[in-house]
């Protein structure tokens, strides 16, 4: 299964935020959209990602500053990226190796989607259910 197929199924909506917004504004967007990360953009360029983990780290260090610290100060700058042509096994490996749960999907310089660990688990579940159904059909066909 390729990432572009997953994006076709789940959609290519990516929630973004600007570098100059506050972390409390990021929290509001995370909650309102029910997501665990926001891609940080500057114009059309991807500048980083802010995740629930980034917010929690900041809340631990400076709980009274969520309304004044900018996303730029709290975001993860060293992005781990995947492409639409990557397969799910590769994405699982990248997530595990880098200990990340959200991967922006880039095609050249263009942000075309985001894949979460939940998306990967859901895809693996779908594959397992499909394989299970095929095996049941095969076994039932042999028994008759």
Short mmCIF file of N, CA and C in Angstrom, two decimals:
data_model
loop_
_atom_site.label_atom_id
_atom_site.label_comp_id
_atom_site.label_asym_id
_atom_site.label_seq_id
_atom_site.Cartn_x
_atom_site.Cartn_y
_atom_site.Cartn_z
N UNK A 1 0.85 -1.18 0.00
CA UNK A 1 0.00 0.00 0.00
C UNK A 1 0.89 1.24 0.00
N UNK A 2 0.63 2.13 -0.91
CA UNK A 2 1.39 3.37 -1.04
C UNK A 2 0.67 4.50 -0.29
N UNK A 3 1.45 5.49 0.12
CA UNK A 3 0.91 6.61 0.87
C UNK A 3 -0.15 7.37 0.07
N UNK A 4 0.05 7.54 -1.23
CA UNK A 4 -0.95 8.27 -2.02
C UNK A 4 -2.30 7.55 -1.99
N UNK A 5 -2.29 6.22 -1.86
CA UNK A 5 -3.55 5.48 -1.76
C UNK A 5 -4.22 5.75 -0.41
N UNK A 6 -3.41 5.80 0.65
CA UNK A 6 -3.95 6.13 1.97
C UNK A 6 -4.55 7.53 1.97
N UNK A 7 -3.83 8.48 1.37
CA UNK A 7 -4.33 9.85 1.33
C UNK A 7 -5.61 9.94 0.52
N UNK A 8 -5.71 9.14 -0.54
CA UNK A 8 -6.93 9.12 -1.33
C UNK A 8 -8.12 8.65 -0.52
N UNK A 9 -7.87 7.73 0.41
CA UNK A 9 -8.94 7.20 1.25
C UNK A 9 -9.26 8.15 2.41
N UNK A 10 -8.25 8.66 3.07
CA UNK A 10 -8.48 9.49 4.26
C UNK A 10 -8.66 10.96 3.95
N UNK A 11 -8.20 11.39 2.80
CA UNK A 11 -8.28 12.81 2.44
C UNK A 11 -6.92 13.47 2.60
N UNK A 12 -6.77 14.61 1.97
CA UNK A 12 -5.49 15.29 1.97
C UNK A 12 -5.51 16.58 2.78
N UNK A 13 -6.51 16.74 3.63
CA UNK A 13 -6.60 17.95 4.44
C UNK A 13 -5.45 17.94 5.45
N UNK A 14 -4.73 19.04 5.48
CA UNK A 14 -3.65 19.22 6.46
C UNK A 14 -3.94 20.51 7.20
N UNK A 15 -4.03 20.43 8.51
CA UNK A 15 -4.26 21.62 9.32
C UNK A 15 -2.92 22.28 9.57
N UNK A 16 -2.88 23.59 9.34
CA UNK A 16 -1.63 24.33 9.44
C UNK A 16 -1.78 25.51 10.39
N UNK A 17 -0.64 26.08 10.75
CA UNK A 17 -0.60 27.27 11.59
C UNK A 17 0.63 28.07 11.20
N UNK A 18 0.56 29.37 11.39
CA UNK A 18 1.71 30.23 11.10
C UNK A 18 2.69 30.25 12.26
N UNK A 19 3.92 30.57 11.93
CA UNK A 19 5.00 30.61 12.93
C UNK A 19 4.74 31.61 14.05
N UNK A 20 4.09 32.71 13.73
CA UNK A 20 3.92 33.79 14.70
C UNK A 20 2.73 33.63 15.63
N UNK A 21 1.91 32.61 15.41
CA UNK A 21 0.76 32.38 16.29
C UNK A 21 1.27 31.89 17.65
N UNK A 22 0.44 32.02 18.67
CA UNK A 22 0.85 31.55 19.99
C UNK A 22 0.58 30.07 20.15
N UNK A 23 1.24 29.48 21.12
CA UNK A 23 1.02 28.06 21.40
C UNK A 23 -0.40 27.83 21.88
N UNK A 24 -0.98 28.76 22.61
CA UNK A 24 -2.38 28.57 23.03
C UNK A 24 -3.31 28.57 21.82
N UNK A 25 -2.99 29.35 20.77
CA UNK A 25 -3.78 29.29 19.54
C UNK A 25 -3.60 27.93 18.87
N UNK A 26 -2.40 27.39 18.92
CA UNK A 26 -2.15 26.05 18.36
C UNK A 26 -2.98 25.01 19.12
N UNK A 27 -3.01 25.12 20.43
CA UNK A 27 -3.80 24.18 21.25
C UNK A 27 -5.26 24.24 20.84
N UNK A 28 -5.77 25.44 20.64
CA UNK A 28 -7.17 25.61 20.25
C UNK A 28 -7.43 24.90 18.92
N UNK A 29 -6.52 25.05 17.95
CA UNK A 29 -6.70 24.39 16.66
C UNK A 29 -6.58 22.87 16.78
N UNK A 30 -5.62 22.39 17.58
CA UNK A 30 -5.48 20.95 17.78
C UNK A 30 -6.77 20.36 18.33
N UNK A 31 -7.33 21.02 19.31
CA UNK A 31 -8.57 20.54 19.94
C UNK A 31 -9.75 20.65 18.98
N UNK A 32 -9.92 21.80 18.34
CA UNK A 32 -11.06 22.01 17.44
C UNK A 32 -11.06 21.05 16.26
N UNK A 33 -9.87 20.72 15.74
CA UNK A 33 -9.79 19.82 14.59
C UNK A 33 -9.63 18.36 15.00
N UNK A 34 -9.42 18.10 16.29
CA UNK A 34 -9.27 16.73 16.77
C UNK A 34 -8.04 16.06 16.19
N UNK A 35 -6.93 16.80 16.11
CA UNK A 35 -5.69 16.27 15.55
C UNK A 35 -4.57 16.38 16.57
N UNK A 36 -3.48 15.67 16.31
CA UNK A 36 -2.35 15.67 17.22
C UNK A 36 -1.18 16.52 16.77
N UNK A 37 -1.33 17.16 15.59
CA UNK A 37 -0.24 18.00 15.10
C UNK A 37 -0.76 19.02 14.11
N UNK A 38 0.01 20.08 13.96
CA UNK A 38 -0.25 21.10 12.96
C UNK A 38 1.05 21.33 12.21
N UNK A 39 0.98 21.40 10.90
CA UNK A 39 2.16 21.73 10.13
C UNK A 39 2.32 23.25 10.19
N UNK A 40 3.53 23.67 10.51
CA UNK A 40 3.83 25.10 10.62
C UNK A 40 4.29 25.59 9.25
N UNK A 41 3.63 26.65 8.78
CA UNK A 41 3.94 27.16 7.45
C UNK A 41 4.35 28.63 7.53
N UNK A 42 5.13 28.99 6.53
CA UNK A 42 5.48 30.38 6.31
C UNK A 42 5.19 30.62 4.83
N UNK A 43 4.06 31.27 4.57
CA UNK A 43 3.57 31.35 3.19
C UNK A 43 3.16 29.95 2.77
N UNK A 44 3.74 29.46 1.67
CA UNK A 44 3.46 28.09 1.22
C UNK A 44 4.55 27.12 1.67
N UNK A 45 5.61 27.65 2.27
CA UNK A 45 6.74 26.80 2.67
C UNK A 45 6.47 26.16 4.03
N UNK A 46 6.87 24.90 4.15
CA UNK A 46 6.75 24.18 5.42
C UNK A 46 7.97 24.53 6.28
N UNK A 47 7.69 25.03 7.50
CA UNK A 47 8.76 25.47 8.39
C UNK A 47 9.01 24.50 9.53
N UNK A 48 8.02 23.67 9.85
CA UNK A 48 8.15 22.75 10.98
C UNK A 48 6.82 22.10 11.28
N UNK A 49 6.75 21.54 12.47
CA UNK A 49 5.52 20.90 12.93
C UNK A 49 5.40 21.15 14.43
N UNK A 50 4.19 21.38 14.89
CA UNK A 50 3.96 21.49 16.32
C UNK A 50 3.00 20.37 16.70
N UNK A 51 3.41 19.60 17.68
CA UNK A 51 2.65 18.42 18.08
C UNK A 51 2.20 18.54 19.54
N UNK A 52 1.35 17.63 19.93
CA UNK A 52 0.93 17.58 21.33
C UNK A 52 2.14 17.46 22.25
N UNK A 53 3.13 16.69 21.85
CA UNK A 53 4.34 16.54 22.66
C UNK A 53 5.06 17.86 22.84
N UNK A 54 5.16 18.64 21.77
CA UNK A 54 5.80 19.96 21.87
C UNK A 54 5.07 20.84 22.87
N UNK A 55 3.74 20.82 22.81
CA UNK A 55 2.94 21.62 23.73
C UNK A 55 3.14 21.15 25.16
N UNK A 56 3.15 19.84 25.37
CA UNK A 56 3.33 19.32 26.73
C UNK A 56 4.70 19.68 27.30
N UNK A 57 5.72 19.61 26.46
CA UNK A 57 7.06 20.00 26.93
C UNK A 57 7.08 21.45 27.37
N UNK A 58 6.46 22.32 26.58
CA UNK A 58 6.41 23.73 26.92
C UNK A 58 5.58 23.94 28.19
N UNK A 59 4.46 23.26 28.29
CA UNK A 59 3.60 23.40 29.48
C UNK A 59 4.33 22.95 30.74
N UNK A 60 5.21 21.96 30.60
CA UNK A 60 5.99 21.50 31.75
C UNK A 60 7.03 22.54 32.16
N UNK A 61 7.68 23.15 31.17
CA UNK A 61 8.75 24.12 31.45
C UNK A 61 8.21 25.49 31.83
N UNK A 62 7.18 25.95 31.12
CA UNK A 62 6.66 27.31 31.30
C UNK A 62 5.13 27.32 31.22
N UNK A 63 4.46 26.76 32.20
CA UNK A 63 3.00 26.63 32.10
C UNK A 63 2.26 27.95 31.97
N UNK A 64 2.82 29.01 32.45
CA UNK A 64 2.15 30.31 32.40
C UNK A 64 2.43 31.08 31.11
N UNK A 65 3.18 30.49 30.17
CA UNK A 65 3.58 31.22 28.96
C UNK A 65 2.94 30.70 27.67
N UNK A 66 1.99 29.78 27.76
CA UNK A 66 1.37 29.23 26.56
C UNK A 66 0.72 30.30 25.70
N UNK A 67 0.26 31.37 26.32
CA UNK A 67 -0.39 32.44 25.58
C UNK A 67 0.57 33.45 24.98
N UNK A 68 1.84 33.36 25.34
CA UNK A 68 2.80 34.35 24.83
C UNK A 68 3.91 33.73 23.98
N UNK A 69 4.23 32.48 24.19
CA UNK A 69 5.27 31.82 23.40
C UNK A 69 4.72 31.54 22.01
N UNK A 70 5.51 31.85 20.98
CA UNK A 70 5.04 31.61 19.61
C UNK A 70 5.28 30.16 19.20
N UNK A 71 4.53 29.77 18.20
CA UNK A 71 4.69 28.44 17.62
C UNK A 71 6.14 28.26 17.15
N UNK A 72 6.72 29.32 16.59
CA UNK A 72 8.10 29.27 16.10
C UNK A 72 9.07 28.85 17.20
N UNK A 73 8.81 29.28 18.43
CA UNK A 73 9.68 28.97 19.55
C UNK A 73 9.49 27.54 20.07
N UNK A 74 8.32 26.96 19.84
CA UNK A 74 8.00 25.66 20.42
C UNK A 74 8.01 24.51 19.42
N UNK A 75 7.98 24.82 18.13
CA UNK A 75 7.81 23.78 17.11
C UNK A 75 9.06 22.92 16.94
N UNK A 76 8.86 21.77 16.32
CA UNK A 76 9.96 20.90 15.92
C UNK A 76 10.38 21.33 14.53
N UNK A 77 11.65 21.66 14.39
CA UNK A 77 12.16 22.17 13.11
C UNK A 77 12.72 21.07 12.21
N UNK A 78 13.28 20.04 12.81
CA UNK A 78 13.88 18.95 12.04
C UNK A 78 12.79 17.98 11.62
N UNK A 79 12.20 18.26 10.49
CA UNK A 79 11.08 17.45 10.02
C UNK A 79 11.54 16.11 9.46
N UNK A 80 10.75 15.11 9.74
CA UNK A 80 10.89 13.81 9.10
C UNK A 80 9.73 13.75 8.11
N UNK A 81 10.05 13.51 6.85
CA UNK A 81 9.06 13.59 5.79
C UNK A 81 8.94 12.28 5.04
N UNK A 82 7.81 12.08 4.40
CA UNK A 82 7.63 10.96 3.48
C UNK A 82 7.04 11.51 2.18
N UNK A 83 7.03 10.66 1.15
CA UNK A 83 6.50 11.05 -0.15
C UNK A 83 5.28 10.20 -0.48
N UNK A 84 4.46 10.63 -1.42
CA UNK A 84 3.28 9.85 -1.79
C UNK A 84 3.61 8.45 -2.31
N UNK A 85 4.81 8.25 -2.85
CA UNK A 85 5.19 6.95 -3.38
C UNK A 85 5.74 5.99 -2.36
N UNK A 86 5.96 6.44 -1.12
CA UNK A 86 6.46 5.55 -0.08
C UNK A 86 5.39 4.55 0.31
N UNK A 87 5.81 3.37 0.77
CA UNK A 87 4.82 2.39 1.19
C UNK A 87 4.66 2.38 2.70
N UNK A 88 3.59 1.75 3.15
CA UNK A 88 3.24 1.76 4.57
C UNK A 88 4.34 1.14 5.43
N UNK A 89 4.97 0.07 4.95
CA UNK A 89 6.04 -0.56 5.73
C UNK A 89 7.19 0.43 5.96
N UNK A 90 7.52 1.20 4.94
CA UNK A 90 8.57 2.20 5.07
C UNK A 90 8.16 3.28 6.09
N UNK A 91 6.92 3.72 6.02
CA UNK A 91 6.42 4.75 6.93
C UNK A 91 6.47 4.25 8.38
N UNK A 92 6.08 2.99 8.59
CA UNK A 92 6.15 2.41 9.95
C UNK A 92 7.58 2.42 10.45
N UNK A 93 8.51 2.04 9.59
CA UNK A 93 9.93 2.03 9.95
C UNK A 93 10.42 3.43 10.30
N UNK A 94 10.04 4.41 9.49
CA UNK A 94 10.46 5.81 9.72
C UNK A 94 9.89 6.31 11.05
N UNK A 95 8.62 6.05 11.31
CA UNK A 95 7.99 6.49 12.56
C UNK A 95 8.67 5.85 13.77
N UNK A 96 8.94 4.55 13.67
CA UNK A 96 9.56 3.83 14.78
C UNK A 96 10.98 4.33 15.02
N UNK A 97 11.76 4.43 13.96
CA UNK A 97 13.16 4.84 14.08
C UNK A 97 13.29 6.25 14.65
N UNK A 98 12.40 7.14 14.22
CA UNK A 98 12.49 8.54 14.64
C UNK A 98 11.59 8.90 15.82
N UNK A 99 10.83 7.91 16.30
CA UNK A 99 9.95 8.12 17.45
C UNK A 99 9.00 9.31 17.23
N UNK A 100 8.34 9.30 16.05
CA UNK A 100 7.37 10.34 15.72
C UNK A 100 6.03 9.69 15.37
N UNK A 101 4.98 10.47 15.53
CA UNK A 101 3.64 9.95 15.28
C UNK A 101 2.93 10.65 14.13
N UNK A 102 3.58 11.66 13.56
CA UNK A 102 2.98 12.42 12.46
C UNK A 102 4.04 12.72 11.42
N UNK A 103 3.74 12.42 10.16
CA UNK A 103 4.69 12.65 9.08
C UNK A 103 4.04 13.46 7.96
N UNK A 104 4.54 14.68 7.72
CA UNK A 104 4.06 15.41 6.56
C UNK A 104 4.44 14.66 5.28
N UNK A 105 3.55 14.69 4.32
CA UNK A 105 3.78 14.05 3.02
C UNK A 105 4.09 15.17 2.02
N UNK A 106 5.27 15.10 1.44
CA UNK A 106 5.72 16.15 0.52
C UNK A 106 5.94 15.56 -0.87
N UNK A 107 5.52 16.33 -1.86
CA UNK A 107 5.82 16.00 -3.25
C UNK A 107 6.63 17.19 -3.76
N UNK A 108 7.95 17.01 -3.80
CA UNK A 108 8.83 18.13 -4.08
C UNK A 108 8.75 19.11 -2.94
N UNK A 109 8.41 20.37 -3.24
CA UNK A 109 8.27 21.40 -2.21
C UNK A 109 6.84 21.58 -1.75
N UNK A 110 5.92 20.74 -2.27
CA UNK A 110 4.51 20.91 -1.97
C UNK A 110 4.03 19.93 -0.90
N UNK A 111 3.36 20.48 0.11
CA UNK A 111 2.74 19.68 1.16
C UNK A 111 1.45 19.09 0.59
N UNK A 112 1.37 17.75 0.53
CA UNK A 112 0.20 17.11 -0.08
C UNK A 112 -0.62 16.28 0.90
N UNK A 113 -0.19 16.19 2.14
CA UNK A 113 -0.94 15.43 3.12
C UNK A 113 -0.15 15.24 4.40
N UNK A 114 -0.74 14.52 5.32
CA UNK A 114 -0.06 14.15 6.57
C UNK A 114 -0.55 12.76 6.95
N UNK A 115 0.37 11.95 7.43
CA UNK A 115 0.05 10.59 7.87
C UNK A 115 0.34 10.49 9.36
N UNK A 116 -0.60 9.95 10.10
CA UNK A 116 -0.40 9.75 11.54
C UNK A 116 -0.24 8.27 11.84
N UNK A 117 0.21 7.97 13.02
CA UNK A 117 0.35 6.58 13.45
C UNK A 117 -1.02 5.91 13.43
N UNK A 118 -2.07 6.67 13.74
CA UNK A 118 -3.42 6.13 13.68
C UNK A 118 -3.81 5.72 12.27
N UNK A 119 -3.39 6.51 11.28
CA UNK A 119 -3.66 6.17 9.88
C UNK A 119 -2.98 4.86 9.52
N UNK A 120 -1.73 4.71 9.97
CA UNK A 120 -0.96 3.49 9.66
C UNK A 120 -1.62 2.28 10.32
N UNK A 121 -1.98 2.42 11.59
CA UNK A 121 -2.63 1.30 12.30
C UNK A 121 -3.95 0.95 11.62
N UNK A 122 -4.72 1.94 11.23
CA UNK A 122 -5.99 1.68 10.56
C UNK A 122 -5.77 0.95 9.24
N UNK A 123 -4.75 1.34 8.49
CA UNK A 123 -4.45 0.68 7.22
C UNK A 123 -4.04 -0.77 7.44
N UNK A 124 -3.23 -1.01 8.46
CA UNK A 124 -2.83 -2.39 8.77
C UNK A 124 -4.02 -3.23 9.21
N UNK A 125 -4.93 -2.61 9.96
CA UNK A 125 -6.16 -3.31 10.39
C UNK A 125 -7.00 -3.69 9.17
N UNK A 126 -7.15 -2.76 8.23
CA UNK A 126 -7.92 -3.02 7.02
C UNK A 126 -7.29 -4.17 6.22
N UNK A 127 -5.97 -4.14 6.10
CA UNK A 127 -5.27 -5.21 5.37
C UNK A 127 -5.48 -6.56 6.05
N UNK A 128 -5.39 -6.58 7.39
CA UNK A 128 -5.57 -7.83 8.13
C UNK A 128 -7.00 -8.35 7.97
N UNK A 129 -7.98 -7.46 8.03
CA UNK A 129 -9.38 -7.88 7.86
C UNK A 129 -9.61 -8.43 6.46
N UNK A 130 -9.04 -7.79 5.47
CA UNK A 130 -9.19 -8.24 4.09
C UNK A 130 -8.55 -9.61 3.90
N UNK A 131 -7.35 -9.77 4.44
CA UNK A 131 -6.66 -11.06 4.33
C UNK A 131 -7.46 -12.15 5.05
N UNK A 132 -8.01 -11.82 6.20
CA UNK A 132 -8.81 -12.76 6.97
C UNK A 132 -10.03 -13.21 6.16
N UNK A 133 -10.70 -12.27 5.50
CA UNK A 133 -11.86 -12.61 4.68
C UNK A 133 -11.47 -13.52 3.52
N UNK A 134 -10.33 -13.23 2.87
CA UNK A 134 -9.87 -14.05 1.76
C UNK A 134 -9.55 -15.47 2.24
N UNK A 135 -8.90 -15.57 3.39
CA UNK A 135 -8.56 -16.89 3.94
C UNK A 135 -9.82 -17.67 4.30
N UNK A 136 -10.81 -16.99 4.89
CA UNK A 136 -12.08 -17.66 5.24
C UNK A 136 -12.74 -18.20 3.98
N UNK A 137 -12.79 -17.39 2.95
CA UNK A 137 -13.41 -17.81 1.69
C UNK A 137 -12.67 -19.00 1.10
N UNK A 138 -11.36 -18.97 1.16
CA UNK A 138 -10.54 -20.06 0.62
C UNK A 138 -10.80 -21.35 1.39
N UNK A 139 -10.79 -21.27 2.72
CA UNK A 139 -10.99 -22.46 3.56
C UNK A 139 -12.41 -23.00 3.35
N UNK A 140 -13.40 -22.12 3.32
CA UNK A 140 -14.78 -22.56 3.12
C UNK A 140 -14.95 -23.22 1.76
N UNK A 141 -14.23 -22.72 0.76
CA UNK A 141 -14.29 -23.32 -0.57
C UNK A 141 -13.68 -24.72 -0.58
N UNK A 142 -12.66 -24.96 0.23
CA UNK A 142 -12.00 -26.27 0.29
C UNK A 142 -12.86 -27.28 1.02
N UNK A 143 -13.63 -26.83 2.01
CA UNK A 143 -14.43 -27.72 2.84
C UNK A 143 -15.64 -28.24 2.07
N UNK A 144 -16.17 -27.49 1.17
CA UNK A 144 -17.40 -27.89 0.46
C UNK A 144 -17.18 -29.02 -0.45
#
